[in-house]
Short mmCIF file of C-alpha atoms in Angstrom, two decimals:
data_model
loop_
_atom_site.label_atom_id
_atom_site.label_comp_id
_atom_site.label_asym_id
_atom_site.label_seq_id
_atom_site.Cartn_x
_atom_site.Cartn_y
_atom_site.Cartn_z
CA MET A 720 -8.85 39.53 20.37
CA LEU A 721 -6.31 36.72 20.50
CA ASN A 722 -5.60 34.34 17.65
CA PRO A 723 -7.34 31.06 18.57
CA PHE A 724 -4.76 29.10 16.57
CA SER A 725 -2.13 30.05 19.15
CA ASN A 726 -3.79 27.61 21.54
CA ASP A 727 -1.85 24.42 22.31
CA ALA A 728 -4.68 22.42 20.74
CA PHE A 729 -3.40 23.49 17.32
CA ASN A 730 0.34 22.92 17.68
CA MET A 731 2.28 20.42 15.58
CA VAL A 732 2.08 17.57 18.10
CA ALA A 733 -1.67 17.93 18.62
CA LEU A 734 -2.50 18.23 14.91
CA THR A 735 -0.23 15.31 14.00
CA ALA A 736 -1.83 13.14 16.68
CA ALA A 737 -5.30 14.15 15.48
CA ILE A 738 -4.71 13.38 11.81
CA ASN A 739 -3.21 9.99 12.61
CA LYS A 740 -6.27 9.05 14.68
CA ILE A 741 -8.74 9.79 11.88
CA PRO A 742 -10.12 6.51 10.45
CA ASN A 743 -8.78 5.47 7.07
CA ASN A 744 -11.64 5.49 4.55
CA TYR A 745 -9.60 3.94 1.76
CA GLY A 746 -7.19 1.08 1.45
CA ARG A 747 -7.86 -2.61 0.82
CA VAL A 748 -4.16 -3.31 1.20
CA GLU A 749 -4.30 -1.56 4.58
CA GLN A 750 -7.24 -3.75 5.61
CA LEU A 751 -5.35 -6.89 4.62
CA GLY A 752 -2.57 -5.88 7.03
CA LEU A 753 -0.10 -6.78 4.32
CA MET A 754 2.45 -3.98 4.68
CA PRO A 755 2.95 -3.13 8.36
CA PRO A 756 4.25 0.40 9.05
CA GLU A 757 7.78 0.92 10.34
CA GLY A 758 9.18 4.32 11.28
CA VAL A 759 12.78 5.12 10.38
CA ARG A 760 14.97 8.08 11.37
CA THR A 761 16.43 8.88 7.95
CA ARG A 762 15.10 9.76 4.50
CA THR A 763 17.12 6.96 2.88
CA ILE A 764 16.92 3.29 3.81
CA LEU A 765 19.41 0.55 3.05
CA ILE A 766 18.20 -2.94 2.14
CA GLU A 767 20.79 -5.67 2.58
CA GLU A 768 20.32 -8.88 0.64
CA MET A 769 22.11 -12.09 1.56
CA SER A 770 21.89 -14.89 -0.98
CA CYS A 771 22.19 -18.27 0.70
CA VAL A 772 22.23 -21.41 -1.42
CA LEU A 773 21.43 -24.88 -0.13
CA ASN A 774 23.87 -27.48 -1.50
CA LEU A 775 23.73 -31.26 -1.33
CA LEU A 776 26.65 -32.54 0.71
CA PRO A 777 28.44 -35.64 -0.62
CA THR A 778 29.37 -38.58 1.54
CA MET A 779 33.09 -38.94 2.30
CA PRO A 780 35.26 -41.74 3.66
CA VAL A 781 35.68 -41.75 7.44
CA GLY A 782 38.64 -39.51 8.33
CA ALA A 783 38.48 -37.54 5.09
CA PRO A 784 38.33 -33.73 5.28
CA GLY A 785 34.89 -32.21 5.06
CA THR A 786 33.66 -30.04 2.23
CA LEU A 787 34.12 -26.30 2.73
CA GLY A 788 31.23 -23.89 3.13
CA THR A 789 31.07 -20.84 0.88
CA GLN A 790 30.40 -17.29 2.01
CA ALA A 791 26.95 -15.96 1.26
CA LYS A 792 26.80 -13.16 -1.29
CA ARG A 793 25.70 -9.80 0.08
CA LYS A 794 24.25 -6.83 -1.74
CA VAL A 795 23.19 -3.48 -0.33
CA ARG A 796 20.63 -1.30 -2.07
CA SER A 797 19.51 2.18 -1.09
CA PHE A 798 16.07 3.71 -1.53
CA VAL A 799 15.13 7.35 -1.06
CA ILE A 800 11.77 7.64 0.68
CA PRO A 801 9.30 9.80 -1.31
CA HIS A 802 8.17 13.11 0.17
CA ILE A 803 4.45 13.89 -0.25
CA PRO A 804 3.38 17.31 1.09
CA HIS A 805 -0.14 18.70 0.87
CA ASP A 806 -1.40 22.09 2.06
CA ASP A 807 -4.77 23.59 2.85
CA VAL A 808 -5.95 26.87 4.36
CA VAL A 809 -8.48 28.07 6.91
CA LEU A 810 -9.78 31.42 5.64
CA PRO A 811 -11.32 34.17 7.77
CA GLU A 812 -14.67 33.57 6.03
CA GLU A 813 -14.71 30.03 7.40
CA VAL A 814 -13.88 31.19 10.90
CA GLN A 815 -16.25 34.16 10.76
CA GLY A 816 -19.08 33.73 13.23
CA LEU A 817 -17.37 30.98 15.20
CA ARG A 818 -16.30 33.28 18.03
CA ALA A 819 -18.87 34.14 20.61
CA PHE A 820 -19.23 37.80 21.63
CA GLY A 821 -17.10 38.64 24.65
CA SER A 822 -14.92 35.53 24.34
CA GLU A 823 -11.50 35.26 22.78
CA SER A 824 -12.23 32.04 20.94
CA ASP A 825 -14.68 29.20 20.58
CA LEU A 826 -12.24 26.32 20.52
CA GLU A 827 -14.81 23.55 20.30
CA THR A 828 -16.38 24.85 17.09
CA LEU A 829 -13.00 25.78 15.65
CA SER A 830 -11.72 22.30 16.44
CA ASN A 831 -14.61 20.83 14.48
CA LEU A 832 -13.67 22.97 11.49
CA ILE A 833 -10.04 21.85 11.69
CA ALA A 834 -11.20 18.23 12.09
CA ARG A 835 -13.16 18.48 8.82
CA LYS A 836 -10.11 19.90 7.07
CA LEU A 837 -7.89 17.16 8.47
CA GLN A 838 -10.38 14.46 7.47
CA ASN A 839 -10.38 15.66 3.86
CA ILE A 840 -6.58 15.82 3.82
CA ARG A 841 -6.33 12.41 5.51
CA ASN A 842 -8.45 10.85 2.80
CA LYS A 843 -6.16 12.24 0.09
CA HIS A 844 -3.05 10.88 1.80
CA ALA A 845 -4.80 7.54 2.39
CA ILE A 846 -5.73 6.98 -1.25
CA THR A 847 -2.20 8.05 -2.26
CA LEU A 848 -0.70 5.48 0.10
CA GLU A 849 -3.04 2.82 -1.28
CA HIS A 850 -1.82 3.68 -4.78
CA LEU A 851 1.82 3.34 -3.71
CA ARG A 852 1.16 0.07 -1.90
CA MET A 853 -0.65 -1.36 -4.89
CA GLY A 854 2.40 -0.44 -6.96
CA ALA A 855 4.62 -2.34 -4.53
CA LEU A 856 2.37 -5.40 -4.96
CA LYS A 857 2.77 -5.11 -8.73
CA GLY A 858 6.54 -4.62 -8.48
CA VAL A 859 6.50 -1.14 -10.03
CA ILE A 860 5.78 1.81 -7.70
CA LEU A 861 4.24 4.69 -9.63
CA ASP A 862 3.91 8.38 -8.83
CA ALA A 863 0.56 10.18 -9.08
CA ASP A 864 1.24 11.17 -12.71
CA GLY A 865 2.01 7.60 -13.75
CA SER A 866 5.79 8.00 -13.80
CA THR A 867 7.91 5.29 -12.19
CA LEU A 868 9.32 5.90 -8.73
CA TYR A 869 10.86 2.45 -8.32
CA ASP A 870 10.89 -0.61 -10.55
CA LEU A 871 11.55 -3.26 -7.92
CA TYR A 872 12.40 -5.88 -10.55
CA SER A 873 15.18 -3.69 -11.93
CA GLU A 874 16.34 -2.68 -8.45
CA PHE A 875 16.72 -6.31 -7.35
CA GLY A 876 17.81 -7.68 -10.73
CA ILE A 877 14.79 -9.95 -11.14
CA THR A 878 12.75 -10.87 -14.20
CA ALA A 879 9.05 -10.23 -13.65
CA LYS A 880 6.84 -13.32 -13.72
CA THR A 881 3.67 -13.19 -15.84
CA VAL A 882 1.22 -16.05 -16.28
CA ASN A 883 -1.34 -15.90 -19.06
CA ILE A 884 -4.41 -17.54 -17.54
CA ALA A 885 -6.05 -17.55 -21.00
CA LEU A 886 -9.57 -17.10 -19.69
CA GLY A 887 -10.79 -16.22 -23.17
CA THR A 888 -10.34 -19.86 -24.24
CA ASN A 889 -12.97 -22.32 -23.01
CA THR A 890 -10.60 -25.30 -23.05
CA THR A 891 -7.96 -23.69 -20.80
CA GLU A 892 -7.18 -25.81 -17.75
CA VAL A 893 -7.42 -22.89 -15.34
CA LEU A 894 -6.43 -25.01 -12.34
CA LEU A 895 -3.08 -25.84 -13.96
CA LYS A 896 -2.46 -22.14 -14.55
CA ILE A 897 -3.24 -21.43 -10.90
CA LEU A 898 -0.87 -24.18 -9.81
CA GLU A 899 1.87 -22.59 -11.95
CA VAL A 900 1.41 -19.37 -10.00
CA LYS A 901 1.49 -21.20 -6.66
CA ARG A 902 4.62 -23.16 -7.52
CA HIS A 903 6.44 -20.03 -8.62
CA ILE A 904 5.64 -18.24 -5.37
CA GLU A 905 6.51 -21.28 -3.24
CA ASP A 906 9.83 -21.77 -5.03
CA ASN A 907 10.84 -18.15 -4.51
CA LEU A 908 10.00 -17.73 -0.81
CA ARG A 909 13.61 -18.73 -0.04
CA GLY A 910 13.43 -19.11 3.71
CA GLU A 911 10.31 -16.96 4.10
CA PHE A 912 6.99 -18.51 5.04
CA MET A 913 3.38 -17.72 4.17
CA THR A 914 -0.11 -18.61 5.28
CA GLY A 915 -1.71 -18.44 1.84
CA ILE A 916 -1.82 -16.73 -1.54
CA TYR A 917 -4.13 -13.87 -2.43
CA CYS A 918 -5.06 -12.27 -5.71
CA LEU A 919 -6.39 -8.77 -6.30
CA CYS A 920 -7.78 -8.57 -9.81
CA SER A 921 -9.70 -6.24 -12.10
CA GLN A 922 -13.43 -6.67 -12.45
CA GLY A 923 -13.02 -7.95 -16.01
CA PHE A 924 -10.58 -10.63 -14.88
CA PHE A 925 -12.79 -11.67 -11.96
CA ASP A 926 -15.88 -11.95 -14.16
CA ALA A 927 -13.99 -13.94 -16.81
CA LEU A 928 -12.62 -16.29 -14.15
CA THR A 929 -15.93 -17.00 -12.43
CA THR A 930 -17.77 -17.60 -15.72
CA HIS A 931 -15.09 -19.78 -17.31
CA SER A 932 -16.29 -23.27 -18.22
CA LYS A 933 -13.62 -24.92 -16.01
CA VAL A 934 -14.40 -22.70 -13.00
CA LYS A 935 -18.12 -21.98 -13.28
CA GLU A 936 -19.27 -25.07 -11.41
CA ALA A 937 -16.87 -24.42 -8.52
CA PHE A 938 -18.02 -20.82 -8.36
CA GLN A 939 -21.69 -21.83 -8.28
CA TYR A 940 -20.95 -24.24 -5.44
CA PHE A 941 -19.12 -21.42 -3.64
CA GLN A 942 -22.14 -19.14 -4.06
CA ARG A 943 -24.53 -21.75 -2.67
CA ASN A 944 -22.46 -21.99 0.48
CA GLN A 945 -22.39 -18.23 1.06
CA GLN A 946 -24.72 -16.57 3.50
CA LEU A 947 -27.67 -14.88 1.85
CA GLY A 948 -26.79 -11.33 0.82
CA ASN A 949 -23.00 -11.71 0.98
CA ASP A 950 -20.93 -10.02 -1.73
CA TYR A 951 -19.16 -12.92 -3.44
CA ARG A 952 -16.57 -10.54 -4.95
CA ALA A 953 -14.97 -10.21 -1.52
CA GLY A 954 -13.19 -13.53 -1.83
CA PHE A 955 -13.62 -16.57 -4.05
CA THR A 956 -11.13 -19.37 -3.41
CA PHE A 957 -10.13 -21.60 -6.31
CA GLY A 958 -7.09 -23.85 -6.49
CA GLY A 959 -5.96 -22.67 -3.07
CA ILE A 960 -5.83 -18.99 -4.08
CA THR A 961 -8.38 -16.42 -2.96
CA PHE A 962 -9.50 -14.03 -5.70
CA GLU A 963 -10.97 -10.61 -4.97
CA GLY A 964 -12.30 -8.06 -7.41
CA TYR A 965 -10.50 -4.78 -6.81
CA ARG A 966 -11.97 -1.39 -7.80
CA GLY A 967 -9.38 1.03 -6.41
CA GLN A 968 -8.92 4.15 -8.50
CA ALA A 969 -8.35 7.87 -8.06
CA THR A 970 -8.09 11.08 -10.06
CA ASP A 971 -4.69 12.72 -10.48
CA ALA A 972 -3.97 16.45 -10.56
CA ALA A 973 -4.65 16.59 -14.32
CA GLY A 974 -8.11 15.07 -13.89
CA THR A 975 -7.14 11.66 -15.29
CA VAL A 976 -8.76 8.67 -13.59
CA ARG A 977 -6.09 6.08 -12.82
CA LYS A 978 -7.08 2.52 -12.05
CA PHE A 979 -4.74 0.89 -9.57
CA ILE A 980 -5.09 -2.43 -11.41
CA ALA A 981 -5.31 -2.33 -15.19
CA ASP A 982 -8.25 -3.90 -16.99
CA ASP A 983 -8.04 -7.68 -17.44
CA GLU A 984 -5.07 -8.03 -15.07
CA ALA A 985 -4.57 -9.83 -11.76
CA HIS A 986 -1.78 -9.68 -9.20
CA PHE A 987 -0.84 -12.59 -6.94
CA PHE A 988 1.13 -12.30 -3.68
CA PRO A 989 1.71 -14.31 -0.48
CA LEU A 990 -0.06 -13.61 2.81
CA GLY A 991 1.25 -14.00 6.34
CA THR A 992 4.91 -13.40 5.53
CA ALA A 993 7.36 -12.26 8.18
CA SER A 994 9.52 -9.70 6.39
CA THR A 995 8.57 -9.61 2.71
CA PHE A 996 6.42 -6.47 2.83
CA ARG A 997 6.96 -3.22 4.69
CA THR A 998 5.86 0.41 4.64
CA TYR A 999 8.68 2.65 5.80
CA PHE A 1000 7.87 6.13 7.08
CA ALA A 1001 10.53 8.83 7.29
CA PRO A 1002 10.27 11.82 9.67
CA ALA A 1003 8.94 15.17 8.51
CA ASP A 1004 11.35 17.96 7.60
CA PHE A 1005 10.53 20.00 10.73
CA ASN A 1006 13.10 21.12 13.29
CA GLU A 1007 11.33 19.21 16.04
CA THR A 1008 11.08 15.93 14.07
CA ALA A 1009 14.68 15.64 12.84
CA ASN A 1010 16.18 12.22 13.67
CA THR A 1011 12.93 10.98 15.22
CA LEU A 1012 11.10 7.85 14.13
CA GLY A 1013 8.82 8.63 11.22
CA LEU A 1014 5.05 8.71 11.61
CA PRO A 1015 2.47 8.01 8.88
CA LEU A 1016 1.30 11.64 8.74
CA TYR A 1017 2.30 15.05 10.04
CA ALA A 1018 0.28 18.27 10.31
CA LYS A 1019 1.24 21.82 11.21
CA GLN A 1020 -0.36 25.28 11.00
CA ALA A 1021 0.99 28.81 10.63
CA PRO A 1022 -0.66 32.25 10.21
CA ARG A 1023 -0.71 33.83 6.78
CA LYS A 1024 0.80 37.22 6.03
CA PHE A 1025 -1.19 40.08 7.60
CA GLU A 1026 -3.18 37.41 9.53
CA ARG A 1027 -5.32 36.73 6.44
CA GLY A 1028 -6.04 33.16 7.36
CA THR A 1029 -4.12 30.14 8.58
CA ASP A 1030 -2.17 27.71 6.43
CA VAL A 1031 -2.39 24.02 7.28
CA HIS A 1032 0.57 21.97 6.11
CA THR A 1033 0.55 18.18 6.04
CA GLN A 1034 3.03 15.68 4.76
CA SER A 1035 3.67 11.98 4.54
CA ASN A 1036 6.96 10.29 3.73
CA PRO A 1037 6.07 6.69 2.86
CA LEU A 1038 7.86 3.93 0.99
CA PRO A 1039 5.82 0.73 0.65
CA ILE A 1040 8.09 -1.98 -0.65
CA CYS A 1041 8.25 -5.68 -1.43
CA LEU A 1042 11.66 -6.99 -0.37
CA ARG A 1043 11.22 -10.18 -2.43
CA PRO A 1044 9.75 -9.12 -5.80
CA GLU A 1045 10.28 -12.64 -7.11
CA VAL A 1046 7.20 -13.76 -5.13
CA LEU A 1047 4.96 -11.40 -7.11
CA VAL A 1048 3.11 -12.75 -10.14
CA LYS A 1049 1.01 -10.90 -12.68
CA GLY A 1050 -1.86 -12.71 -14.34
CA THR A 1051 -3.42 -11.76 -17.66
CA LYS A 1052 -6.82 -12.68 -19.04
CA ALA A 1053 -6.13 -12.95 -22.77
#
């Protein structure tokens, strides 16, 4: 009896195509379309920064020499793209009974089994990517165990901006705090453009905002204008910024539940930018993928020793990044 996994339907290209077609069940940042994917051919990317300064030019007498332009300052930074492998296995007990008597394999049923495995793996990679992307929006990209992969503020030599919205005080002029956030982002676009400003915030922050004495009336008016049955947490606009309660969290390998946004915090960022946000994908470390453009996910299978099952290997090599961390603002509730 032949090994059904030797069929072309289970080679690297077919499995990789299949896992990348599976719908993404997680990822608010993915839904926002904030960090478009871009495949690269290497495991290290170089980010070149050019600092251009606009100067006022003085008037000069007719015939006088003009003022001289200065060369823009350039800096090059390198980032190693993280490697995230994950393995699973198809055991003989799972395959047992799938083959029909007299046939070498039942590919349709076996494909369904592999599809279920790939779906489960896809979900794990998806929530991991959401965690990394949320880190990029906060300016500090964290690994699954909470350790820092990249502190974008340190990498780019920028001081993080934090605005205390002071929602615990009834007399706080919340609108002025919101305008402070907007002005900071607008001042630091530096040639970039945006279509708006968005805020993903913890449930505690969202509740404190919408019940604050200076915001409550606006929120009630917003609710009255919503269609019956709509979830108002999906986007409340105040002061020109849309606020959304964010509940993303996942369990790490040690069993610790990690919230992607800490309690009583909010994170502001621009929408509709041209080149501020990216998700770079490096190629897998397979012979056939060397020097090719990276894909979001790869999958491959190989028989175990003594044909005691089949190992399924998957990997993703993503680096979500904000190329202008100065446009990121953290808000606090206290």
